Coordinates of C-alpha atoms in Angstrom, one line a residue:
M1 CA 5.2 -29.7 1.1
P2 CA 6.3 -27.5 4.2
S3 CA 3.1 -25.6 5.9
N4 CA 4.3 -22.1 4.5
T5 CA 3.8 -23.3 0.9
E6 CA 0.4 -25.0 1.9
S7 CA -2.1 -24.2 -1.2
I8 CA -5.6 -23.8 -1.1
R9 CA -6.7 -26.0 -3.9
P10 CA -10.1 -27.6 -3.9
Q11 CA -10.2 -31.3 -5.1
S12 CA -12.1 -30.2 -8.5
W13 CA -9.2 -28.4 -9.6
Q14 CA -8.8 -29.0 -13.2
G15 CA -5.9 -27.1 -13.9
I16 CA -7.2 -24.7 -16.6
D17 CA -6.1 -21.4 -15.6
D18 CA -4.6 -18.4 -17.6
I19 CA -4.9 -15.6 -15.0
V20 CA -2.4 -15.2 -12.4
I21 CA -3.0 -12.6 -9.6
I22 CA 0.6 -11.5 -7.5
G23 CA -0.5 -11.0 -4.1
G24 CA -2.8 -12.3 -1.6
G25 CA -4.4 -8.9 0.3
L26 CA -7.5 -7.3 -0.4
A27 CA -6.9 -6.4 -3.8
G28 CA -5.5 -9.6 -4.9
L29 CA -8.7 -11.9 -3.3
F30 CA -11.3 -9.4 -4.3
C31 CA -10.3 -9.9 -7.9
A32 CA -10.0 -13.4 -7.7
L33 CA -13.6 -13.4 -6.3
K34 CA -15.2 -11.4 -8.9
L35 CA -13.5 -13.1 -11.5
A36 CA -15.1 -16.3 -10.2
P37 CA -16.4 -18.9 -11.7
R38 CA -13.4 -18.5 -14.5
P39 CA -10.3 -20.4 -12.8
V40 CA -7.5 -17.9 -11.3
T41 CA -4.3 -18.8 -9.5
V42 CA -3.1 -16.1 -6.6
L43 CA 0.4 -16.2 -6.0
A44 CA 0.7 -15.3 -2.3
A45 CA 4.5 -14.4 -0.8
A46 CA 2.8 -15.5 2.9
P47 CA -0.1 -17.5 4.1
I48 CA -2.7 -15.0 2.6
G49 CA -4.0 -12.6 5.6
F50 CA -0.4 -12.2 7.2
G51 CA 1.5 -10.5 4.4
A52 CA -0.6 -7.8 3.4
S53 CA -1.1 -4.4 4.5
S54 CA -4.9 -4.5 4.1
A55 CA -5.2 -6.8 7.1
W56 CA -3.3 -4.2 9.0
A57 CA -5.8 -1.1 8.3
Q58 CA -7.7 0.1 11.0
G59 CA -9.4 2.7 10.1
G60 CA -12.1 1.3 7.5
I61 CA -13.4 2.4 3.9
A62 CA -14.7 5.7 3.1
A63 CA -17.9 5.3 1.3
A64 CA -20.4 8.4 0.8
M65 CA -23.5 6.3 2.0
S66 CA -25.0 8.7 4.9
E67 CA -27.7 10.8 4.5
G68 CA -26.0 14.0 4.7
D69 CA -23.3 12.8 2.5
T70 CA -22.4 13.1 -1.5
F71 CA -20.1 11.8 -3.8
D72 CA -19.5 15.6 -4.8
K73 CA -18.5 16.0 -1.4
H74 CA -16.2 13.1 -1.0
L75 CA -14.6 14.1 -3.8
A76 CA -14.1 17.5 -2.9
D77 CA -12.4 16.3 0.3
T78 CA -10.2 13.5 -1.8
V79 CA -9.4 16.6 -4.0
A80 CA -8.4 19.3 -1.4
A81 CA -6.1 16.4 0.4
G82 CA -4.4 15.4 -2.6
A83 CA -2.8 19.0 -3.0
G84 CA -3.5 19.5 -6.6
T85 CA -2.6 16.8 -8.6
V86 CA -6.0 14.4 -8.2
D87 CA -7.0 13.1 -11.3
E88 CA -11.0 14.2 -10.5
K89 CA -12.0 11.6 -13.0
M90 CA -10.4 8.7 -11.8
A91 CA -11.6 9.8 -8.0
R92 CA -15.2 10.3 -9.0
L93 CA -15.4 7.0 -10.7
M94 CA -14.0 5.5 -7.6
I95 CA -16.0 7.1 -5.1
S96 CA -19.4 6.4 -7.4
E97 CA -18.7 2.8 -6.9
G98 CA -18.2 2.9 -3.3
P99 CA -21.2 2.0 -2.4
D100 CA -21.6 -0.8 -4.3
R101 CA -18.4 -2.5 -3.4
I102 CA -19.1 -2.0 0.2
R103 CA -22.3 -3.9 -0.5
D104 CA -20.3 -7.0 -1.9
L105 CA -18.2 -6.9 1.1
L106 CA -21.5 -7.3 3.1
A107 CA -22.5 -10.2 0.8
Y108 CA -19.0 -11.6 1.4
G109 CA -19.9 -11.8 5.2
V110 CA -17.8 -8.9 6.4
P111 CA -19.5 -7.9 9.7
F112 CA -19.6 -3.9 9.6
D113 CA -20.1 -1.9 12.2
R114 CA -24.2 -1.0 12.8
D115 CA -26.6 1.0 15.0
L116 CA -29.1 -0.3 16.9
E117 CA -31.4 0.3 13.8
G118 CA -29.4 -1.8 11.7
Q119 CA -27.9 1.0 9.5
L120 CA -24.1 1.0 9.0
L121 CA -22.5 2.8 11.5
L122 CA -20.2 5.6 10.2
S123 CA -17.1 7.5 11.7
R124 CA -15.1 10.4 10.7
E125 CA -11.4 10.8 9.9
A126 CA -8.8 13.5 9.2
A127 CA -9.5 15.7 6.2
H128 CA -13.1 14.2 6.0
S129 CA -16.5 16.6 5.9
E130 CA -19.0 14.1 7.2
R131 CA -18.6 10.8 8.5
R132 CA -18.2 8.2 6.1
I133 CA -15.6 5.4 7.6
V134 CA -17.3 1.9 7.4
R135 CA -15.7 -0.1 10.3
V136 CA -15.3 -3.1 12.3
K137 CA -15.1 -2.8 16.0
G138 CA -13.2 0.5 16.2
D139 CA -10.3 -0.6 14.6
R140 CA -10.4 -3.8 12.9
A141 CA -11.8 -3.5 9.5
G142 CA -8.9 -4.8 7.5
K143 CA -8.8 -7.7 9.5
A144 CA -12.2 -8.5 9.5
I145 CA -12.5 -7.8 5.8
M146 CA -9.7 -10.1 5.1
E147 CA -10.7 -12.8 7.2
A148 CA -14.4 -12.7 5.2
L149 CA -12.6 -12.5 1.9
I150 CA -10.5 -15.5 3.0
A151 CA -13.3 -17.8 3.8
T152 CA -15.1 -16.8 0.6
V153 CA -12.1 -17.7 -1.1
R154 CA -12.0 -21.1 0.8
R155 CA -15.3 -21.9 -0.6
T156 CA -14.5 -20.8 -4.1
P157 CA -13.9 -23.6 -6.1
S158 CA -12.4 -21.7 -9.4
I159 CA -9.4 -19.9 -6.8
R160 CA -6.4 -21.8 -6.3
V161 CA -4.1 -19.9 -3.8
M162 CA -0.4 -20.9 -3.6
Q163 CA 1.2 -19.8 -0.8
G164 CA 4.9 -19.0 0.0
Y165 CA 5.6 -18.1 -3.6
V166 CA 7.8 -15.1 -3.9
V167 CA 7.4 -13.7 -7.0
E168 CA 10.6 -12.5 -8.6
E169 CA 9.8 -11.6 -12.3
L170 CA 7.4 -10.7 -14.7
I171 CA 8.3 -12.5 -17.7
S172 CA 7.9 -10.5 -21.2
E173 CA 7.8 -10.8 -24.6
G174 CA 8.4 -7.5 -26.2
R175 CA 5.8 -5.3 -24.7
F176 CA 3.9 -8.3 -23.3
V177 CA 3.6 -10.4 -20.2
S178 CA 3.3 -14.0 -20.7
G179 CA 3.7 -15.3 -17.0
V180 CA 5.5 -14.6 -13.8
I181 CA 8.7 -16.5 -12.3
A182 CA 8.4 -17.3 -8.5
R183 CA 10.3 -19.0 -5.8
P184 CA 8.6 -21.8 -3.5
D185 CA 9.4 -22.3 0.2
A186 CA 8.8 -18.7 1.2
G187 CA 11.3 -17.4 -0.8
Q188 CA 14.3 -19.7 -0.1
S189 CA 13.9 -22.5 -2.6
K190 CA 17.0 -23.1 -5.3
T191 CA 14.2 -23.6 -7.7
R192 CA 12.5 -21.2 -9.3
V193 CA 8.8 -22.0 -10.9
A194 CA 7.4 -20.4 -14.3
F195 CA 3.8 -19.6 -14.5
P196 CA 2.8 -18.8 -18.0
A197 CA -0.5 -16.7 -18.2
R198 CA -2.6 -14.7 -20.5
A199 CA -3.4 -12.3 -18.0
V200 CA -1.2 -11.0 -14.9
V201 CA -2.7 -8.8 -12.1
L202 CA 0.0 -7.4 -9.8
C203 CA -1.7 -6.9 -6.5
S204 CA 2.0 -6.7 -4.5
G205 CA 1.4 -3.9 -1.9
G206 CA 3.2 -1.2 -0.8
V207 CA 6.8 0.4 -0.2
G208 CA 6.8 0.5 3.3
H209 CA 10.2 -1.9 4.2
L210 CA 12.5 0.4 1.5
Y211 CA 12.6 2.7 5.1
Q212 CA 13.5 1.7 8.5
V213 CA 10.6 2.7 10.3
T214 CA 7.3 1.4 9.0
T215 CA 3.7 0.0 10.0
N216 CA 3.8 -2.2 6.7
P217 CA 4.4 -6.1 6.8
T218 CA 7.9 -7.0 6.0
E219 CA 6.5 -8.1 2.4
A220 CA 6.1 -4.5 1.6
R221 CA 9.6 -4.0 0.0
G222 CA 8.4 -2.3 -3.2
A223 CA 9.1 -5.5 -5.6
G224 CA 5.9 -4.9 -7.5
V225 CA 6.9 -1.6 -8.8
G226 CA 10.6 -2.6 -9.7
M227 CA 9.5 -5.6 -11.3
A228 CA 6.9 -3.6 -13.7
A229 CA 9.2 -0.8 -14.2
R230 CA 12.4 -3.4 -15.1
I231 CA 10.1 -4.4 -18.1
G232 CA 9.2 -0.9 -19.0
A233 CA 6.1 0.0 -17.4
V234 CA 5.3 3.6 -17.0
I235 CA 5.5 4.6 -13.3
A236 CA 3.4 7.4 -11.6
D237 CA 3.9 9.9 -8.8
P238 CA 6.6 7.5 -6.8
E239 CA 7.9 10.7 -4.8
F240 CA 4.6 10.9 -2.8
V241 CA 5.0 8.9 0.1
Q242 CA 2.8 9.2 3.1
F243 CA 3.9 8.7 6.5
H244 CA 1.5 7.8 9.2
P245 CA 2.0 10.5 11.9
T246 CA 1.2 8.2 14.9
A247 CA 2.8 5.2 14.8
I248 CA 3.4 3.8 18.4
D249 CA 7.2 4.6 19.0
I250 CA 8.4 1.5 21.1
G251 CA 11.2 0.2 18.8
R252 CA 9.1 -2.5 16.8
D253 CA 9.7 -3.3 13.3
P254 CA 7.4 -3.2 11.9
A255 CA 5.9 0.0 14.2
P256 CA 2.6 -1.0 15.6
L257 CA -0.3 1.9 14.5
A258 CA -2.1 4.0 16.6
T259 CA -4.9 4.9 13.9
E260 CA -6.0 8.3 12.8
A261 CA -9.4 7.1 14.1
L262 CA -8.5 8.0 17.9
R263 CA -8.0 11.5 16.8
G264 CA -11.3 11.3 15.1
D265 CA -13.1 10.8 18.5
G266 CA -11.0 13.4 20.3
A267 CA -7.5 12.4 21.2
T268 CA -4.9 15.0 21.2
L269 CA -0.9 15.5 20.4
V270 CA 1.1 16.9 23.0
N271 CA 4.5 16.9 23.6
T272 CA 6.8 16.0 27.0
A273 CA 5.7 19.7 28.7
G274 CA 1.8 18.6 27.6
H275 CA 1.8 21.2 25.3
R276 CA -0.8 20.5 22.2
F277 CA 1.6 21.6 19.5
M278 CA -0.8 20.7 16.4
T279 CA -3.0 23.8 17.3
D280 CA 0.0 25.8 16.5
L281 CA 0.6 24.5 13.0
H282 CA -3.2 24.2 11.3
P283 CA -6.6 25.4 12.2
D284 CA -7.6 21.9 12.1
A285 CA -5.1 20.5 14.7
E286 CA -4.8 17.0 14.8
L287 CA -7.3 16.3 12.0
A288 CA -4.8 18.1 9.4
P289 CA -4.0 16.7 7.0
R290 CA -1.6 13.6 7.4
D291 CA 1.6 15.2 6.1
V292 CA 1.1 18.3 8.2
V293 CA 0.4 16.1 11.5
A294 CA 3.5 14.4 10.4
R295 CA 5.9 17.1 10.1
G296 CA 4.3 18.3 13.2
V297 CA 5.3 14.9 15.1
F298 CA 8.7 14.8 13.5
A299 CA 9.7 18.3 14.3
E300 CA 8.8 17.5 18.0
V301 CA 10.8 14.2 18.3
Q302 CA 13.8 15.7 16.6
A303 CA 14.0 18.6 18.9
G304 CA 13.9 16.1 21.7
R305 CA 10.7 17.3 23.1
G306 CA 8.7 14.1 22.2
A307 CA 5.4 13.5 20.9
F308 CA 2.7 11.4 22.8
L309 CA -0.9 10.8 21.5
D310 CA -3.3 11.5 24.7
C311 CA -6.6 9.8 24.8
T312 CA -6.9 9.6 28.3
K313 CA -9.9 12.3 28.3
A314 CA -11.6 11.2 25.0
V315 CA -11.2 7.6 25.1
G316 CA -10.4 6.6 28.6
A317 CA -11.9 3.5 30.0
H318 CA -13.8 2.5 27.0
F319 CA -10.2 2.1 25.1
P320 CA -9.9 -1.6 25.4
E321 CA -13.5 -2.1 23.9
L322 CA -13.4 0.5 21.3
F323 CA -9.8 0.2 19.8
P324 CA -8.9 -3.4 21.2
T325 CA -5.7 -3.7 18.6
V326 CA -3.9 -0.5 19.5
Y327 CA -4.7 -1.0 23.0
A328 CA -3.0 -4.5 22.8
S329 CA 0.1 -3.0 21.6
C330 CA 0.3 -0.8 23.9
M331 CA -0.2 -2.6 27.2
E332 CA 2.5 -5.3 25.7
A333 CA 5.1 -2.3 25.6
G334 CA 4.2 -1.7 29.0
I335 CA 1.9 1.6 28.3
D336 CA -1.8 1.7 29.3
P337 CA -3.4 4.5 27.1
V338 CA -6.5 4.6 29.6
T339 CA -4.2 6.4 31.8
Q340 CA -0.9 7.0 30.0
P341 CA -0.3 9.0 26.8
I342 CA 1.2 6.9 23.8
P343 CA 4.6 7.9 22.7
V344 CA 4.5 8.3 18.7
A345 CA 6.7 8.9 15.7
P346 CA 5.8 9.2 12.0
A347 CA 6.4 5.9 9.8
V348 CA 6.0 5.0 6.1
H349 CA 2.1 4.0 5.8
Y350 CA 1.1 4.3 2.2
H351 CA 2.6 4.7 -1.0
M352 CA 0.6 7.0 -3.4
G353 CA 2.6 6.3 -6.4
G354 CA 2.7 3.2 -8.3
V355 CA 2.6 1.7 -11.6
L356 CA 0.5 3.6 -14.3
V357 CA -2.9 2.5 -14.6
D358 CA -6.1 3.6 -16.6
A359 CA -9.4 3.5 -15.3
D360 CA -9.6 -0.4 -15.8
G361 CA -6.6 -1.4 -13.7
R362 CA -4.8 -1.8 -17.4
T363 CA -0.8 -0.6 -17.1
S364 CA 1.3 0.5 -20.0
I365 CA 2.2 -3.0 -20.4
D366 CA -0.1 -5.4 -22.5
G367 CA -1.3 -8.3 -20.6
L368 CA -0.1 -6.8 -16.8
W369 CA -3.1 -5.2 -14.8
A370 CA -2.7 -3.8 -11.3
A371 CA -4.5 -2.7 -8.4
G372 CA -4.3 -1.9 -4.8
E373 CA -1.0 0.4 -3.2
V374 CA 1.5 -1.0 -6.2
T375 CA -0.3 1.2 -8.4
S376 CA -1.0 4.8 -8.8
T377 CA -4.7 5.7 -10.3
G378 CA -4.1 9.1 -9.7
V379 CA -7.5 9.2 -6.8
H380 CA -5.0 10.3 -4.4
G381 CA -2.8 12.8 -5.5
A382 CA 0.0 13.8 -3.6
N383 CA -1.6 13.3 -0.3
R384 CA -4.1 10.0 0.3
L385 CA -7.1 10.8 2.0
A386 CA -7.8 8.6 4.8
S387 CA -9.7 5.3 4.3
N388 CA -9.2 5.9 0.5
S389 CA -7.2 3.3 0.0
L390 CA -9.1 0.1 0.9
L391 CA -12.2 1.5 -1.5
E392 CA -9.4 2.0 -4.4
A393 CA -8.2 -1.5 -4.1
V394 CA -11.9 -3.1 -4.0
V395 CA -13.2 -0.4 -6.8
F396 CA -10.2 -1.3 -9.1
A397 CA -9.9 -4.9 -8.3
A398 CA -13.8 -5.3 -9.4
R399 CA -13.0 -3.0 -12.7
I400 CA -10.0 -5.3 -13.6
A401 CA -12.4 -8.7 -13.3
E402 CA -15.0 -7.1 -15.5
N403 CA -12.4 -6.1 -18.4
I404 CA -10.6 -9.4 -18.6
K405 CA -13.6 -10.9 -18.6
G406 CA -14.3 -8.7 -21.7
M407 CA -11.0 -9.1 -23.1
M408 CA -10.7 -12.8 -22.9
P409 CA -14.0 -14.3 -22.5
E410 CA -12.8 -18.1 -23.1
P411 CA -10.1 -19.5 -20.9
R412 CA -7.1 -21.2 -22.3
L413 CA -5.8 -24.9 -21.1
Y414 CA -2.0 -24.0 -19.7
E415 CA 0.6 -27.0 -18.4
W416 CA 2.2 -25.2 -15.3
P417 CA 3.5 -24.8 -13.1
K418 CA 6.8 -25.8 -14.9
S419 CA 10.2 -25.4 -13.5
A420 CA 12.5 -22.5 -14.1
G421 CA 15.6 -23.9 -13.4
E422 CA 17.8 -23.6 -10.2
S423 CA 19.3 -19.9 -9.0
D424 CA 21.7 -19.4 -6.1
D425 CA 20.3 -16.0 -5.3
L426 CA 18.7 -17.0 -1.9
V427 CA 17.4 -14.6 0.1
T428 CA 17.0 -13.7 3.5
L429 CA 16.7 -10.1 3.1
E430 CA 15.8 -9.1 7.0
D431 CA 19.6 -10.1 7.4
S432 CA 21.1 -8.4 4.1
P433 CA 23.5 -5.7 4.4
Q434 CA 22.5 -4.4 1.3
L435 CA 18.8 -3.9 2.4
M436 CA 19.7 -2.6 6.1
K437 CA 21.9 -0.2 4.1
L438 CA 19.1 0.9 1.6
R439 CA 16.7 1.2 4.4
R440 CA 18.8 3.8 6.4
L441 CA 19.8 5.6 3.4
M442 CA 16.1 6.0 2.3
S443 CA 14.9 7.2 5.9
A444 CA 17.9 9.8 6.1
N445 CA 17.0 11.0 2.7
A446 CA 13.8 10.3 0.7
G447 CA 12.1 10.8 4.5
V448 CA 9.5 13.1 5.9
I449 CA 12.0 16.1 4.9
R450 CA 14.0 16.0 2.0
T451 CA 16.9 17.7 0.4
G452 CA 18.2 18.3 -3.2
E453 CA 21.6 17.3 -1.9
G454 CA 20.4 14.4 -0.1
L455 CA 18.3 12.8 -2.8
K456 CA 21.6 13.3 -5.2
T457 CA 23.6 11.3 -2.5
L458 CA 20.5 8.7 -2.3
I459 CA 21.0 8.0 -6.0
R460 CA 24.5 7.5 -6.0
E461 CA 24.4 5.5 -3.3
I462 CA 21.3 3.1 -4.7
V463 CA 23.1 2.7 -8.0
A464 CA 26.5 1.7 -5.8
L465 CA 24.4 -0.7 -3.7
E466 CA 23.0 -2.2 -7.5
E467 CA 26.6 -2.7 -8.5
E468 CA 27.8 -4.8 -5.7
R469 CA 25.1 -7.5 -7.0
G470 CA 25.1 -9.8 -3.9
R471 CA 23.8 -13.2 -3.4
T472 CA 20.2 -11.2 -3.0
R473 CA 20.7 -9.6 -6.3
V474 CA 17.3 -10.6 -7.9
R475 CA 15.1 -9.5 -5.5
F476 CA 17.1 -6.7 -4.4
A477 CA 17.4 -5.5 -7.8
N478 CA 13.5 -5.0 -7.4
M479 CA 13.4 -2.9 -4.5
A480 CA 17.1 -0.8 -5.3
T481 CA 14.7 -0.2 -8.6
T482 CA 11.7 1.2 -7.0
A483 CA 13.9 3.5 -4.4
K484 CA 15.9 4.8 -7.1
L485 CA 12.7 5.8 -8.7
I486 CA 11.3 7.3 -5.6
A487 CA 14.6 9.1 -5.1
T488 CA 14.9 10.5 -8.7
A489 CA 11.4 11.6 -8.9
A490 CA 11.8 13.5 -5.2
Y491 CA 14.7 15.0 -7.0
L492 CA 13.3 16.1 -9.8
R493 CA 10.3 17.8 -8.0
E494 CA 11.9 21.0 -6.7
E495 CA 9.2 21.8 -4.4
S496 CA 7.0 21.0 -1.6
R497 CA 3.5 19.4 -2.2
G498 CA 1.3 16.7 0.0
G499 CA 3.6 13.6 1.1
H500 CA 6.6 15.3 -0.5
Y501 CA 8.5 17.8 1.5
R502 CA 11.8 19.3 0.6
S503 CA 13.1 22.0 3.0
D504 CA 15.1 23.6 0.3
C505 CA 11.9 24.2 -2.0
P506 CA 9.1 24.6 1.0
E507 CA 6.3 26.1 -1.1
P508 CA 4.0 24.4 -3.8
R509 CA 5.2 25.8 -7.0
E510 CA 2.3 26.2 -9.9
A511 CA 4.9 24.8 -12.6
F512 CA 4.9 21.2 -10.3
R513 CA 1.0 21.2 -10.2
H514 CA 1.1 18.2 -12.3
R515 CA 1.7 14.2 -11.6
T516 CA 4.6 12.4 -12.4
F517 CA 5.1 9.9 -15.1
I518 CA 8.9 8.1 -15.1
T519 CA 10.4 5.2 -16.6
L520 CA 13.6 3.2 -15.0
K521 CA 15.3 4.2 -18.5
D522 CA 14.4 7.9 -17.4
A523 CA 15.7 7.3 -13.9
D524 CA 18.9 5.7 -14.9
R525 CA 19.7 8.1 -17.3
I526 CA 19.5 11.0 -14.4
A527 CA 21.3 8.6 -12.2
A528 CA 24.4 8.6 -14.8
E529 CA 24.2 12.4 -15.3
L530 CA 24.3 12.9 -11.3
A531 CA 27.3 10.3 -11.5
G532 CA 29.4 12.1 -14.2

């Protein structure tokens, strides 16, 4: 078997397994560990730790653990950032379970930063009223968390990880999911493999590569949302896409990230003339909510004045030690952030929308649970509070494990995997003309700033791309479905709120102060109306 499909499979594996987890990121691995010692299989498109946004997260995890902090304060900040559509009940649940999940991660060996007395060292990020971000070496939280979890997974005989298996379809029987179909060899095999299951946990990540500029790994293409929607799952809040204001603008795909922690430590945003433009736009300047900062940066770039993150005074000579990941990215591009401002631009960073789930991670389809960025729990509202994403992933992954254990106390024996037949749908999506066109269209019409006319055009173009039905049709259909849901929900929301900004409807409207719930059937109906 090729190295990219290498399996982490202990010799003691007995083949008893009726739980399949899609995705080898933080949510997927944490859920697998919480399910132990119950046998479980994790299907990962890339070697675990390499294809997950979790591993790239720089800021850390938000948790109310300091002496002056409270769950109420953390909730208030989350609700304020969420621009009026946060599900407060779900957010309070997440926040209240946060400290216990941090302790779990410590037990798994995550080396969170500590002070001289051995207490967790907490930092502050944008829109947080207190220092509550648990970090690792400044900007290496995601990498360190994933390394610790992977090491623990390798020591856990109940977890089998199948690497290089790209899941393409959920097998459904009526309103019940009964397994998945995946393609081995990093998605390049002609043969597809069926994995039957009583429980499927979707942890497939975000939507960044539906856009031209993103900080996400290439595996984050929105496939999970599309797969779930295609079997009838309810999708929530898909229009709310968060653009990180400070991707390092050096022409790389994906774009490296200049963590928000730099602005938390005093770095400023300036244009070519050296003017600190965010002071003109918001009382919190660089620490304003991300959507405000993203639009500020976008405006400077569009106007030809450029945007730069100046860390020379706030961080200066300490940069290599405090922010080694950002420092390395800059130096590779010939920029010394100790003495030079860093060129930045907004990039798709996080999707607040996704598959609708309840407090136990259950979707609207029986037998299908979901956790992480592929979901919409309601805790982020229209605009995610910094570092709440990793918190959401571990809290709901743990709740899913408990729910599955309670609903299905005894494992069943399955014979699998088995062939699902051959298919000519070989995919090299990076070179697909369909995907390249879709990414251009999404950035142009469903990006930082949107209009009703642009979204109409986008929806029609997505339908046209779907109808081309080239050799990439199976996987492209998942991505096109997610793009169509984002565009349709954005078209219907005739206002601006959080990560969704329409220049033709620039203010929030009370009539739209609610979450969006949509199905693929709804989106197809609206697309048909626009085509007519």
